């Protein structure tokens, strides 16, 4: 009995010495709103509709992303591309493009299926809102503000999948 | 003593002032201990802990208190109303009352009234033991009156645990009493201030007292009464709002009292370097020692998993109590042989 008790006491002290060391290890907490972590290269965040370098829209309203989406999150409305001031480089363009961020499960199938590398998933993970309506992203929200604004080119391989 | 020379009104006034100061101090300490515990525990686990409310999260206890006050006070349908309401108050009372006899500073006197001790009865040690074991009533009555199986189990566990460990704690204290030959707490401290601290004469007793004290205050790794994984919240499952807060504050108050008693009996109370020159330093030493105990409590919680109930009982009855008896026998033999005090 006393031997067991002594052993227990020693083990307790050993455990306490280990936890004491951890008191001096800097915390791993990221102070989120002030301090942001960069998402890993393969991260799939909110979508962007990319532009060609000349500023015209890539999307040709082929509906492929809409069809492939397992969550039925995408809604595309096509319209004939105006002859003067063409919006895309095809005979059609997306008159409206909506993604319901509450339905999307961020699989990235839309990005993979897109024939013109238009729709991409960026590393922006701050998809939040106060109402359901404001989480249905409309075309003006999805369109890149300038070519390359999404920071993502599907022709460039994403990282090797490991976290940095 | 000198009460004949002191006018009654002065005595009353000073006592009232002391009482209020101690009450406010204790409650603040208890509130900030919750903050300290969360911050320290977080650091042990490589987190930051609450740091948003005020600088370093220092206003967190206020925010918590405010939140608890706004909560609905909930009374279970089957609950025994009167007992349900009294239990948290009883817990709090026991925790606060025990502090009344602790000498938390050097014996400075103002018009013959001790400044840093609320009352100094000749049976101080007994008073502490008696009052602190009253705390178990709050727990078991709260558990019983809630009419919920979790609360009842928690309350029962708690009473069995507190009663078992009280024995070891009591026996450890008897060792100190044998050495000092008095039950008056101020005298026990004064003796230690002149001679050596009791922890050096009673190392085993000190260890037993600390282990027993942790179990008595229901702290990890002996926090079985509120084992959240099996008993939801234990005895306070059905409590909400300020009544829950009373239990919570009582638990921390109880910790402070335990630490104060340990400091008084074993670590020389307010004794420390330069106390003779600057008596007010004694307050600081006392606070530091109590703080060290709080740190130990939190450190243990960050280290050890909760013990099983049978382990708890066999530790109490098969290890601590025999060791305490051994300690007592050795002390008694030593005192008899040296003819001390
Ligand atoms: S990421 Fe997946 S779920 Fe989201 S829109 Fe694209 S295909 Fe649909
Ligand atoms: S985003 Fe791509 S896949 Fe979707 S409609 Fe436009 S071109 Fe087709």
mmCIF file of N, CA, C and O in Angstrom, chain B residues 63-124:
data_model
loop_
_atom_site.group_PDB
_atom_site.id
_atom_site.type_symbol
_atom_site.label_atom_id
_atom_site.label_comp_id
_atom_site.label_asym_id
_atom_site.label_seq_id
_atom_site.Cartn_x
_atom_site.Cartn_y
_atom_site.Cartn_z
ATOM 1 N N UNK B 63 -18.884 40.307 -16.537
ATOM 2 C CA UNK B 63 -19.777 39.916 -17.631
ATOM 3 C C UNK B 63 -20.505 38.631 -17.273
ATOM 4 O O UNK B 63 -21.716 38.493 -17.508
ATOM 5 N N UNK B 64 -19.761 37.692 -16.684
ATOM 6 C CA UNK B 64 -20.379 36.422 -16.301
ATOM 7 C C UNK B 64 -21.464 36.651 -15.256
ATOM 8 O O UNK B 64 -22.556 36.082 -15.338
ATOM 9 N N UNK B 65 -21.115 37.489 -14.268
ATOM 10 C CA UNK B 65 -22.080 37.765 -13.207
ATOM 11 C C UNK B 65 -23.348 38.384 -13.770
ATOM 12 O O UNK B 65 -24.467 37.989 -13.436
ATOM 13 N N UNK B 66 -23.156 39.347 -14.670
ATOM 14 C CA UNK B 66 -24.294 40.022 -15.291
ATOM 15 C C UNK B 66 -25.153 39.015 -16.045
ATOM 16 O O UNK B 66 -26.378 39.013 -15.958
ATOM 17 N N UNK B 67 -24.478 38.153 -16.778
ATOM 18 C CA UNK B 67 -25.194 37.145 -17.558
ATOM 19 C C UNK B 67 -26.010 36.251 -16.621
ATOM 20 O O UNK B 67 -27.190 35.973 -16.883
ATOM 21 N N UNK B 68 -25.369 35.826 -15.523
ATOM 22 C CA UNK B 68 -26.061 34.902 -14.615
ATOM 23 C C UNK B 68 -27.266 35.573 -13.966
ATOM 24 O O UNK B 68 -28.279 34.937 -13.701
ATOM 25 N N UNK B 69 -27.125 36.895 -13.714
ATOM 26 C CA UNK B 69 -28.245 37.597 -13.081
ATOM 27 C C UNK B 69 -29.447 37.702 -14.011
ATOM 28 O O UNK B 69 -30.581 37.721 -13.579
ATOM 29 N N UNK B 70 -29.151 37.781 -15.317
ATOM 30 C CA UNK B 70 -30.246 37.919 -16.281
ATOM 31 C C UNK B 70 -30.965 36.602 -16.536
ATOM 32 O O UNK B 70 -32.025 36.588 -17.140
ATOM 33 N N UNK B 71 -30.348 35.500 -16.119
ATOM 34 C CA UNK B 71 -30.916 34.193 -16.454
ATOM 35 C C UNK B 71 -32.234 33.968 -15.715
ATOM 36 O O UNK B 71 -32.452 34.481 -14.629
ATOM 37 N N UNK B 72 -33.052 33.147 -16.331
ATOM 38 C CA UNK B 72 -34.292 32.763 -15.682
ATOM 39 C C UNK B 72 -33.959 31.920 -14.461
ATOM 40 O O UNK B 72 -33.106 31.040 -14.518
ATOM 41 N N UNK B 73 -34.615 32.214 -13.337
ATOM 42 C CA UNK B 73 -34.407 31.343 -12.176
ATOM 43 C C UNK B 73 -35.419 30.226 -12.269
ATOM 44 O O UNK B 73 -36.629 30.447 -12.246
ATOM 45 N N UNK B 74 -34.902 29.055 -12.337
ATOM 46 C CA UNK B 74 -35.685 27.908 -12.730
ATOM 47 C C UNK B 74 -35.912 27.024 -11.515
ATOM 48 O O UNK B 74 -35.002 26.778 -10.733
ATOM 49 N N UNK B 75 -37.143 26.596 -11.337
ATOM 50 C CA UNK B 75 -37.451 25.723 -10.195
ATOM 51 C C UNK B 75 -38.073 24.444 -10.743
ATOM 52 O O UNK B 75 -39.149 24.484 -11.326
ATOM 53 N N UNK B 76 -37.406 23.306 -10.559
ATOM 54 C CA UNK B 76 -37.986 22.066 -11.081
ATOM 55 C C UNK B 76 -39.338 21.783 -10.441
ATOM 56 O O UNK B 76 -39.570 22.127 -9.278
ATOM 57 N N UNK B 77 -40.210 21.146 -11.214
ATOM 58 C CA UNK B 77 -41.584 20.938 -10.753
ATOM 59 C C UNK B 77 -41.659 20.150 -9.447
ATOM 60 O O UNK B 77 -42.410 20.486 -8.553
ATOM 61 N N UNK B 78 -40.848 19.095 -9.373
ATOM 62 C CA UNK B 78 -40.936 18.205 -8.215
ATOM 63 C C UNK B 78 -40.070 18.680 -7.058
ATOM 64 O O UNK B 78 -40.031 18.028 -6.020
ATOM 65 N N UNK B 79 -39.347 19.776 -7.275
ATOM 66 C CA UNK B 79 -38.345 20.160 -6.286
ATOM 67 C C UNK B 79 -38.997 20.561 -4.962
ATOM 68 O O UNK B 79 -40.117 21.058 -4.919
ATOM 69 N N UNK B 80 -38.235 20.342 -3.907
ATOM 70 C CA UNK B 80 -38.650 20.782 -2.585
ATOM 71 C C UNK B 80 -38.264 22.259 -2.474
ATOM 72 O O UNK B 80 -37.107 22.611 -2.291
ATOM 73 N N UNK B 81 -39.256 23.116 -2.608
ATOM 74 C CA UNK B 81 -38.998 24.528 -2.817
ATOM 75 C C UNK B 81 -38.088 25.152 -1.773
ATOM 76 O O UNK B 81 -37.053 25.735 -2.089
ATOM 77 N N UNK B 82 -38.462 25.008 -0.515
ATOM 78 C CA UNK B 82 -37.715 25.685 0.548
ATOM 79 C C UNK B 82 -36.265 25.214 0.561
ATOM 80 O O UNK B 82 -35.326 26.022 0.565
ATOM 81 N N UNK B 83 -36.080 23.904 0.557
ATOM 82 C CA UNK B 83 -34.724 23.364 0.645
ATOM 83 C C UNK B 83 -33.923 23.747 -0.594
ATOM 84 O O UNK B 83 -32.741 24.093 -0.502
ATOM 85 N N UNK B 84 -34.599 23.718 -1.720
ATOM 86 C CA UNK B 84 -33.940 24.062 -2.981
ATOM 87 C C UNK B 84 -33.384 25.482 -2.929
ATOM 88 O O UNK B 84 -32.315 25.760 -3.441
ATOM 89 N N UNK B 85 -34.136 26.367 -2.285
ATOM 90 C CA UNK B 85 -33.694 27.759 -2.217
ATOM 91 C C UNK B 85 -32.617 27.960 -1.156
ATOM 92 O O UNK B 85 -31.755 28.813 -1.303
ATOM 93 N N UNK B 86 -32.700 27.178 -0.092
ATOM 94 C CA UNK B 86 -31.767 27.390 1.017
ATOM 95 C C UNK B 86 -30.384 26.827 0.706
ATOM 96 O O UNK B 86 -29.368 27.396 1.101
ATOM 97 N N UNK B 87 -30.356 25.717 -0.042
ATOM 98 C CA UNK B 87 -29.092 24.994 -0.226
ATOM 99 C C UNK B 87 -27.937 25.867 -0.728
ATOM 100 O O UNK B 87 -26.859 25.839 -0.131
ATOM 101 N N UNK B 88 -28.125 26.668 -1.798
ATOM 102 C CA UNK B 88 -26.982 27.468 -2.253
ATOM 103 C C UNK B 88 -26.523 28.467 -1.203
ATOM 104 O O UNK B 88 -25.315 28.679 -1.036
ATOM 105 N N UNK B 89 -27.488 29.029 -0.481
ATOM 106 C CA UNK B 89 -27.128 29.995 0.552
ATOM 107 C C UNK B 89 -26.298 29.319 1.639
ATOM 108 O O UNK B 89 -25.331 29.882 2.143
ATOM 109 N N UNK B 90 -26.682 28.093 1.973
ATOM 110 C CA UNK B 90 -25.973 27.349 3.004
ATOM 111 C C UNK B 90 -24.529 27.105 2.571
ATOM 112 O O UNK B 90 -23.591 27.259 3.356
ATOM 113 N N UNK B 91 -24.385 26.738 1.312
ATOM 114 C CA UNK B 91 -23.044 26.484 0.772
ATOM 115 C C UNK B 91 -22.187 27.735 0.914
ATOM 116 O O UNK B 91 -21.055 27.691 1.379
ATOM 117 N N UNK B 92 -22.759 28.840 0.485
ATOM 118 C CA UNK B 92 -22.054 30.114 0.516
ATOM 119 C C UNK B 92 -21.701 30.486 1.950
ATOM 120 O O UNK B 92 -20.583 30.893 2.244
ATOM 121 N N UNK B 93 -22.681 30.319 2.834
ATOM 122 C CA UNK B 93 -22.502 30.672 4.240
ATOM 123 C C UNK B 93 -21.315 29.921 4.822
ATOM 124 O O UNK B 93 -20.438 30.506 5.462
ATOM 125 N N UNK B 94 -21.279 28.607 4.581
ATOM 126 C CA UNK B 94 -20.211 27.793 5.153
ATOM 127 C C UNK B 94 -18.856 28.266 4.641
ATOM 128 O O UNK B 94 -17.886 28.339 5.392
ATOM 129 N N UNK B 95 -18.816 28.601 3.352
ATOM 130 C CA UNK B 95 -17.535 29.008 2.772
ATOM 131 C C UNK B 95 -17.072 30.329 3.370
ATOM 132 O O UNK B 95 -15.898 30.506 3.673
ATOM 133 N N UNK B 96 -18.012 31.264 3.559
ATOM 134 C CA UNK B 96 -17.618 32.591 4.037
ATOM 135 C C UNK B 96 -17.336 32.589 5.539
ATOM 136 O O UNK B 96 -16.426 33.249 6.018
ATOM 137 N N UNK B 97 -18.145 31.807 6.278
ATOM 138 C CA UNK B 97 -18.067 31.847 7.739
ATOM 139 C C UNK B 97 -16.703 31.380 8.226
ATOM 140 O O UNK B 97 -16.156 31.933 9.175
ATOM 141 N N UNK B 98 -16.148 30.368 7.558
ATOM 142 C CA UNK B 98 -14.897 29.794 8.032
ATOM 143 C C UNK B 98 -13.778 30.827 8.008
ATOM 144 O O UNK B 98 -12.823 30.745 8.781
ATOM 145 N N UNK B 99 -13.914 31.816 7.139
ATOM 146 C CA UNK B 99 -12.836 32.808 7.033
ATOM 147 C C UNK B 99 -12.808 33.742 8.239
ATOM 148 O O UNK B 99 -11.834 34.454 8.444
ATOM 149 N N UNK B 100 -13.876 33.711 9.021
ATOM 150 C CA UNK B 100 -13.993 34.660 10.131
ATOM 151 C C UNK B 100 -12.865 34.535 11.133
ATOM 152 O O UNK B 100 -12.508 35.517 11.786
ATOM 153 N N UNK B 101 -12.302 33.345 11.288
ATOM 154 C CA UNK B 101 -11.299 33.176 12.345
ATOM 155 C C UNK B 101 -9.879 33.121 11.799
ATOM 156 O O UNK B 101 -8.942 32.919 12.547
ATOM 157 N N UNK B 102 -9.720 33.303 10.488
ATOM 158 C CA UNK B 102 -8.377 33.199 9.902
ATOM 159 C C UNK B 102 -7.604 34.490 10.165
ATOM 160 O O UNK B 102 -8.079 35.566 9.803
ATOM 161 N N UNK B 103 -6.436 34.400 10.761
ATOM 162 C CA UNK B 103 -5.608 35.611 10.909
ATOM 163 C C UNK B 103 -4.866 35.862 9.601
ATOM 164 O O UNK B 103 -3.907 35.175 9.291
ATOM 165 N N UNK B 104 -5.337 36.845 8.838
ATOM 166 C CA UNK B 104 -4.733 37.038 7.517
ATOM 167 C C UNK B 104 -3.687 38.138 7.518
ATOM 168 O O UNK B 104 -3.225 38.558 6.463
ATOM 169 N N UNK B 105 -3.348 38.630 8.692
ATOM 170 C CA UNK B 105 -2.303 39.640 8.778
ATOM 171 C C UNK B 105 -1.721 39.633 10.172
ATOM 172 O O UNK B 105 -2.260 38.992 11.074
ATOM 173 N N UNK B 106 -0.632 40.348 10.375
ATOM 174 C CA UNK B 106 -0.001 40.399 11.696
ATOM 175 C C UNK B 106 -0.959 40.999 12.726
ATOM 176 O O UNK B 106 -1.879 41.731 12.357
ATOM 177 N N UNK B 107 -0.756 40.687 14.012
ATOM 178 C CA UNK B 107 -1.700 41.143 15.048
ATOM 179 C C UNK B 107 -1.585 42.631 15.318
ATOM 180 O O UNK B 107 -1.224 43.046 16.416
ATOM 181 N N UNK B 108 -1.874 43.456 14.356
ATOM 182 C CA UNK B 108 -1.929 44.904 14.588
ATOM 183 C C UNK B 108 -3.237 45.224 15.290
ATOM 184 O O UNK B 108 -4.269 44.607 14.999
ATOM 185 N N UNK B 109 -3.192 46.181 16.182
ATOM 186 C CA UNK B 109 -4.420 46.479 16.918
ATOM 187 C C UNK B 109 -4.788 47.945 16.789
ATOM 188 O O UNK B 109 -3.935 48.811 16.727
ATOM 189 N N UNK B 110 -6.079 48.171 16.675
ATOM 190 C CA UNK B 110 -6.595 49.533 16.662
ATOM 191 C C UNK B 110 -7.561 49.620 17.833
ATOM 192 O O UNK B 110 -8.569 48.909 17.849
ATOM 193 N N UNK B 111 -7.254 50.434 18.823
ATOM 194 C CA UNK B 111 -8.050 50.521 20.044
ATOM 195 C C UNK B 111 -8.311 49.143 20.640
ATOM 196 O O UNK B 111 -9.426 48.816 21.026
ATOM 197 N N UNK B 112 -7.282 48.329 20.624
ATOM 198 C CA UNK B 112 -7.412 47.026 21.247
ATOM 199 C C UNK B 112 -8.203 46.021 20.456
ATOM 200 O O UNK B 112 -8.543 44.958 20.958
ATOM 201 N N UNK B 113 -8.523 46.355 19.190
ATOM 202 C CA UNK B 113 -9.237 45.380 18.367
ATOM 203 C C UNK B 113 -8.289 44.911 17.282
ATOM 204 O O UNK B 113 -7.660 45.733 16.612
ATOM 205 N N UNK B 114 -8.185 43.596 17.146
ATOM 206 C CA UNK B 114 -7.305 43.057 16.103
ATOM 207 C C UNK B 114 -7.809 43.474 14.724
ATOM 208 O O UNK B 114 -8.999 43.365 14.420
ATOM 209 N N UNK B 115 -6.893 43.970 13.890
ATOM 210 C CA UNK B 115 -7.317 44.487 12.590
ATOM 211 C C UNK B 115 -7.458 43.406 11.544
ATOM 212 O O UNK B 115 -8.349 43.447 10.711
ATOM 213 N N UNK B 116 -6.540 42.456 11.573
ATOM 214 C CA UNK B 116 -6.489 41.509 10.449
ATOM 215 C C UNK B 116 -7.009 40.131 10.800
ATOM 216 O O UNK B 116 -6.517 39.126 10.342
ATOM 217 N N UNK B 117 -7.990 40.101 11.676
ATOM 218 C CA UNK B 117 -8.644 38.843 11.982
ATOM 219 C C UNK B 117 -10.019 39.206 12.507
ATOM 220 O O UNK B 117 -10.147 40.067 13.368
ATOM 221 N N UNK B 118 -11.046 38.581 11.976
ATOM 222 C CA UNK B 118 -12.389 39.000 12.369
ATOM 223 C C UNK B 118 -12.676 38.623 13.806
ATOM 224 O O UNK B 118 -13.184 39.412 14.584
ATOM 225 N N UNK B 119 -12.368 37.381 14.150
ATOM 226 C CA UNK B 119 -12.592 36.935 15.517
ATOM 227 C C UNK B 119 -11.489 35.957 15.862
ATOM 228 O O UNK B 119 -10.956 35.301 14.980
ATOM 229 N N UNK B 120 -11.138 35.901 17.132
ATOM 230 C CA UNK B 120 -10.027 35.041 17.514
ATOM 231 C C UNK B 120 -10.423 34.170 18.700
ATOM 232 O O UNK B 120 -9.918 34.346 19.809
ATOM 233 N N UNK B 121 -11.350 33.230 18.489
ATOM 234 C CA UNK B 121 -11.768 32.386 19.610
ATOM 235 C C UNK B 121 -10.669 31.392 19.972
ATOM 236 O O UNK B 121 -9.801 31.110 19.157
ATOM 237 N N UNK B 122 -10.724 30.865 21.197
ATOM 238 C CA UNK B 122 -9.696 29.893 21.605
ATOM 239 C C UNK B 122 -9.862 28.587 20.843
ATOM 240 O O UNK B 122 -8.974 27.765 20.853
ATOM 241 N N UNK B 123 -11.022 28.376 20.232
ATOM 242 C CA UNK B 123 -11.245 27.113 19.551
ATOM 243 C C UNK B 123 -11.260 27.309 18.032
ATOM 244 O O UNK B 123 -11.993 26.649 17.324
ATOM 245 N N UNK B 124 -10.414 28.230 17.563
ATOM 246 C CA UNK B 124 -10.408 28.593 16.145
ATOM 247 C C UNK B 124 -10.345 27.396 15.215
ATOM 248 O O UNK B 124 -11.114 27.301 14.250
#
